[in-house]
Amino acid sequence: MTPVLEAAGVRRVYRVPGTRPWRRRDLTALDDVDLALQPGRSLALVGESGAGKSTLLRILLALEVPDAGSVRFRGAPVSPERLRREVGVVVQDAGSSLDPRLQVRASLREPLECLDVDADHDARVLELMAAVGLDPETVDRRPGAFSGGQRQRIALARALIANPALLVVDEPFSAVDPATRARLVDLLRVLAERSGIQLLLVTHDLGVADRLCDDVVVLAHGRVAEAGPIAEVFARPRSAAAQDLLGAVGRLPTPEATR
Ligand SMILES: Nc1ncnc2c1ncn2[C@@H]1O[C@H](COP(=O)(O)OP(=O)(O)OP(=O)(O)O)[C@@H](O)[C@H]1O
Ligand SMILES: [Mg+2]
């Protein structure tokens, strides 16, 4: 079966400016990375901070061009135009990237207007507010009037409002407390199950990945350390990177314990 999204041999090198010319060096953020999001399966991209997860995501979404390798979306070269209708994106730290001047209503209507979605836009906005657990009465407030966790929910509602087939989420749970994180994870799982949306989730939390995804790609220092069905990687991690991440899961309190 043709993968929904597929990266092959992706390489990305950043020029790091130094204070002196001789201090300049190249930083290989990604090196020969392969990844495949299979139809009907959700994929977690995990790895420690700096592993290259967000960089790979930007390349997968055609927001950045790789120095080598290629990305295909449903079998053809990826482009922002091809993704626009089918993919909802929640960028890393999405809550703080909402336009502070826009009321939530306007923020959520925007994708519907841009994509010319044939629906009652205001009704859809209120439906999504309720779906992500926000009080529809607050729809005319600006982002500044919401907490960090609530802003994450607004970003999620915005990504979901035009009914994407694929939801790409970069570390949505880092800025929120464990209880809110557990609720957001449950919310994502329910939304994905109810509307059949596929997830491509970036996280450094293997526990969250395990609850939401079928497959996993473990990145370490810009390379794929391990990939496969998440249940297998969880049960028998082969790479040091996966073992380290699982060790971190063991040290964190479980969501149940924090309720
Ligand atoms: N625009 C850029 N210019 C220079 N270096 C960059 C740029 N973007 C990322 N990098 C570097 O590339 C490496 C990978 O960064 P990336 O943001 O992809 O990591 P990450 O896995 O998403 O980390 P985190 O979990 O902290 O979000 C890091 O060393 C980072 O400093
Ligand atoms: Mg990142």
XYZ file of C-alpha atoms and ligand atoms in Angstrom:
291
model
C 0.000 0.000 0.000
C 1.239 3.506 -0.782
C 2.140 5.335 2.442
C 0.191 8.506 3.239
C 3.431 10.336 3.957
C 6.886 9.006 3.205
C 10.381 10.392 3.707
C 13.368 8.732 2.046
C 17.027 9.503 2.715
C 16.286 12.918 4.200
C 19.296 15.014 5.155
C 19.328 18.529 6.596
C 22.437 20.495 7.476
C 22.303 23.881 9.194
C 25.031 26.468 8.935
C 25.625 27.622 12.453
C 26.989 31.179 12.505
C 29.876 31.648 14.945
C 31.151 34.856 16.484
C 34.367 34.319 14.472
C 34.558 32.802 10.989
C 36.707 29.901 12.242
C 34.043 29.077 14.841
C 31.461 28.470 12.127
C 30.492 24.824 11.783
C 27.828 22.777 10.130
C 25.174 21.063 12.189
C 23.728 17.891 10.695
C 20.198 17.954 12.077
C 18.999 14.989 9.979
C 21.015 12.308 8.242
C 19.578 9.684 5.889
C 16.171 9.561 7.583
C 13.444 7.251 6.285
C 9.889 7.355 7.630
C 6.548 6.013 6.440
C 3.091 6.832 7.724
C 0.982 3.873 6.600
C -2.723 4.257 5.749
C -4.981 3.826 8.774
C -2.100 3.779 11.263
C -0.995 6.571 13.575
C 2.704 7.256 13.923
C 4.721 8.666 16.813
C 8.015 10.398 16.179
C 9.987 10.306 19.411
C 13.470 11.254 20.520
C 15.238 13.396 23.060
C 15.379 17.171 22.753
C 17.445 18.217 19.746
C 17.106 14.831 18.001
C 15.647 16.514 14.909
C 11.927 15.830 15.332
C 10.623 19.320 14.559
C 13.059 19.690 11.670
C 11.812 16.428 10.146
C 8.226 17.556 10.629
C 8.858 20.871 8.839
C 10.391 18.914 5.955
C 7.494 16.436 5.874
C 5.089 19.395 5.714
C 7.085 21.024 2.893
C 7.783 24.056 5.085
C 11.493 23.432 4.692
C 13.494 21.848 1.876
C 15.892 18.974 2.683
C 19.512 19.077 1.493
C 19.080 15.514 0.231
C 16.289 12.959 0.030
C 12.622 13.365 -0.750
C 9.136 13.439 0.733
C 6.061 12.012 -0.939
C 2.433 12.563 0.044
C 0.116 9.821 -1.205
C 2.766 8.767 -3.689
C 3.567 12.160 -5.268
C 6.061 14.872 -4.305
C 4.833 16.856 -1.315
C 3.824 20.525 -1.554
C 2.032 22.930 0.808
C -0.865 23.178 -1.651
C -1.379 19.393 -1.677
C -1.387 19.248 2.127
C -3.624 22.235 2.793
C -6.947 20.458 2.506
C -5.991 17.160 4.045
C -3.619 17.959 6.882
C -4.219 19.832 10.131
C -1.102 21.037 11.930
C -0.455 21.939 15.551
C 3.081 23.335 15.687
C 5.353 23.082 18.730
C 4.247 25.658 21.312
C 1.093 26.270 19.279
C -0.739 27.971 22.131
C 1.591 30.943 22.062
C 1.649 31.140 18.261
C -2.049 32.098 18.058
C -2.568 35.643 16.761
C -3.079 37.657 19.999
C -5.263 40.235 18.226
C -7.754 37.714 16.879
C -10.752 36.594 18.860
C -11.030 32.807 19.014
C -14.002 32.910 16.651
C -11.968 34.649 13.939
C -8.968 32.402 14.548
C -11.077 29.289 14.096
C -13.050 30.638 11.124
C -9.876 31.410 9.206
C -9.109 27.870 7.931
C -12.772 27.445 6.913
C -12.667 30.698 4.945
C -9.263 30.021 3.365
C -10.327 26.548 2.242
C -13.796 27.766 1.297
C -15.385 24.971 3.349
C -19.050 24.543 2.574
C -20.557 24.651 6.088
C -22.103 27.075 8.564
C -18.802 28.485 9.797
C -20.089 29.864 13.103
C -21.854 26.608 13.934
C -18.683 24.659 13.118
C -16.636 26.966 15.377
C -18.967 26.334 18.317
C -18.988 22.593 17.590
C -15.176 22.461 17.705
C -15.011 24.592 20.871
C -17.224 22.017 22.563
C -15.311 19.084 21.051
C -12.015 20.230 22.589
C -13.668 20.981 25.913
C -13.783 24.789 25.765
C -16.777 26.830 26.870
C -18.457 28.097 23.649
C -19.407 31.238 25.605
C -15.726 32.276 25.522
C -15.589 32.321 21.699
C -15.303 36.115 21.475
C -12.291 36.363 23.794
C -8.714 36.837 22.652
C -5.933 34.270 23.354
C -4.577 36.389 26.247
C -7.729 35.578 28.230
C -7.008 31.837 28.219
C -4.582 29.634 30.157
C -1.715 27.787 28.427
C -3.659 24.520 28.374
C -6.760 26.252 26.990
C -4.681 27.887 24.248
C -3.376 24.422 23.291
C -6.992 23.358 22.930
C -7.757 26.373 20.720
C -4.782 25.454 18.505
C -6.067 21.891 18.342
C -9.581 23.059 17.429
C -8.106 25.235 14.674
C -6.155 22.291 13.257
C -9.244 20.084 13.277
C -11.887 22.511 12.086
C -11.611 21.844 8.348
C -11.919 18.098 8.913
C -8.412 16.935 7.984
C -7.616 13.299 7.183
C -4.286 13.651 8.962
C -3.485 15.606 12.114
C 0.168 16.496 12.666
C 0.923 17.538 16.237
C 4.314 18.636 17.553
C 4.733 18.140 21.294
C 1.330 19.468 22.338
C 1.551 18.456 25.969
C 4.837 19.910 27.158
C 3.606 23.243 28.524
C 0.706 21.820 30.527
C 0.462 20.125 33.913
C 0.204 16.302 34.054
C -3.554 16.258 34.713
C -4.274 18.582 31.759
C -1.885 16.502 29.663
C -3.809 13.326 30.502
C -7.079 15.034 29.533
C -5.626 16.340 26.250
C -4.299 12.866 25.400
C -7.722 11.315 26.062
C -9.316 14.064 24.014
C -7.014 13.375 21.048
C -7.678 9.664 21.260
C -11.435 10.149 21.300
C -11.290 12.646 18.421
C -9.069 10.335 16.364
C -11.273 7.311 17.021
C -14.552 9.117 16.454
C -13.637 10.872 13.218
C -11.092 8.363 11.903
C -8.314 10.958 11.764
C -4.777 9.643 11.446
C -2.192 11.086 13.805
C 1.432 11.977 13.246
C 2.536 12.876 16.751
C 5.869 14.286 17.835
C 6.708 13.750 21.479
C 9.536 12.835 23.803
C 7.034 10.986 25.968
C 6.836 7.315 24.963
C 3.917 6.776 27.337
C 1.816 9.314 25.427
C 2.965 7.822 22.115
C 1.898 4.365 23.257
C -1.596 5.563 24.155
C -2.192 7.332 20.834
C -0.183 5.602 18.108
C 0.348 2.244 16.376
C 3.871 2.740 15.024
C 6.923 4.601 16.243
C 10.091 6.085 14.784
C 12.820 6.784 17.347
C 15.190 9.570 16.296
C 18.568 10.072 17.946
C 21.100 12.686 16.864
C 19.350 13.130 13.528
C 19.238 9.446 12.623
C 16.591 6.745 12.927
C 17.664 4.602 15.878
C 14.689 2.265 15.717
C 11.295 1.987 14.017
C 8.341 -0.393 14.125
C 5.037 -1.203 15.825
C 5.060 0.681 19.122
C 3.974 -2.357 21.161
C 7.086 -4.227 20.005
C 9.453 -1.321 20.621
C 7.899 -0.857 24.040
C 8.249 -4.505 24.970
C 11.743 -5.027 23.522
C 13.585 -1.765 22.794
C 16.748 -2.624 20.857
C 18.405 0.785 20.558
C 20.002 2.704 23.415
C 17.857 5.712 22.427
C 14.581 3.785 22.865
C 15.824 2.216 26.101
C 16.707 5.671 27.465
C 13.290 7.074 26.568
C 11.551 4.094 28.181
C 13.661 4.556 31.296
C 12.410 8.147 31.466
C 8.811 6.897 31.219
C 9.421 4.582 34.178
C 10.577 7.522 36.289
C 7.582 9.755 35.552
C 4.367 9.540 37.542
C 1.564 7.852 35.608
C -1.421 10.071 34.704
C -3.585 7.978 37.059
C -1.273 8.753 39.960
C -1.540 12.501 39.337
C -5.318 12.722 39.216
N 16.745 26.901 11.838
C 17.770 26.290 12.450
N 19.024 26.784 12.358
C 20.061 26.170 12.954
N 19.954 25.034 13.670
C 18.742 24.501 13.799
C 17.579 25.092 13.212
N 16.496 24.330 13.517
C 16.963 23.310 14.261
N 18.298 23.408 14.437
C 19.146 22.439 15.178
O 18.854 21.157 14.683
C 18.814 20.201 15.743
C 17.457 19.539 15.780
O 16.499 20.485 16.213
P 14.933 20.157 16.323
O 14.247 21.416 16.699
O 14.502 19.487 15.082
O 14.927 19.120 17.546
P 13.681 18.469 18.293
O 13.904 16.997 18.265
O 12.415 18.980 17.749
O 13.901 18.988 19.797
P 12.785 19.376 20.914
O 12.309 18.074 21.504
O 13.578 20.165 21.916
O 11.723 20.173 20.271
C 19.162 20.969 17.013
O 20.534 20.822 17.264
C 18.829 22.397 16.658
O 19.631 23.293 17.387
Mg 10.896 20.138 18.507
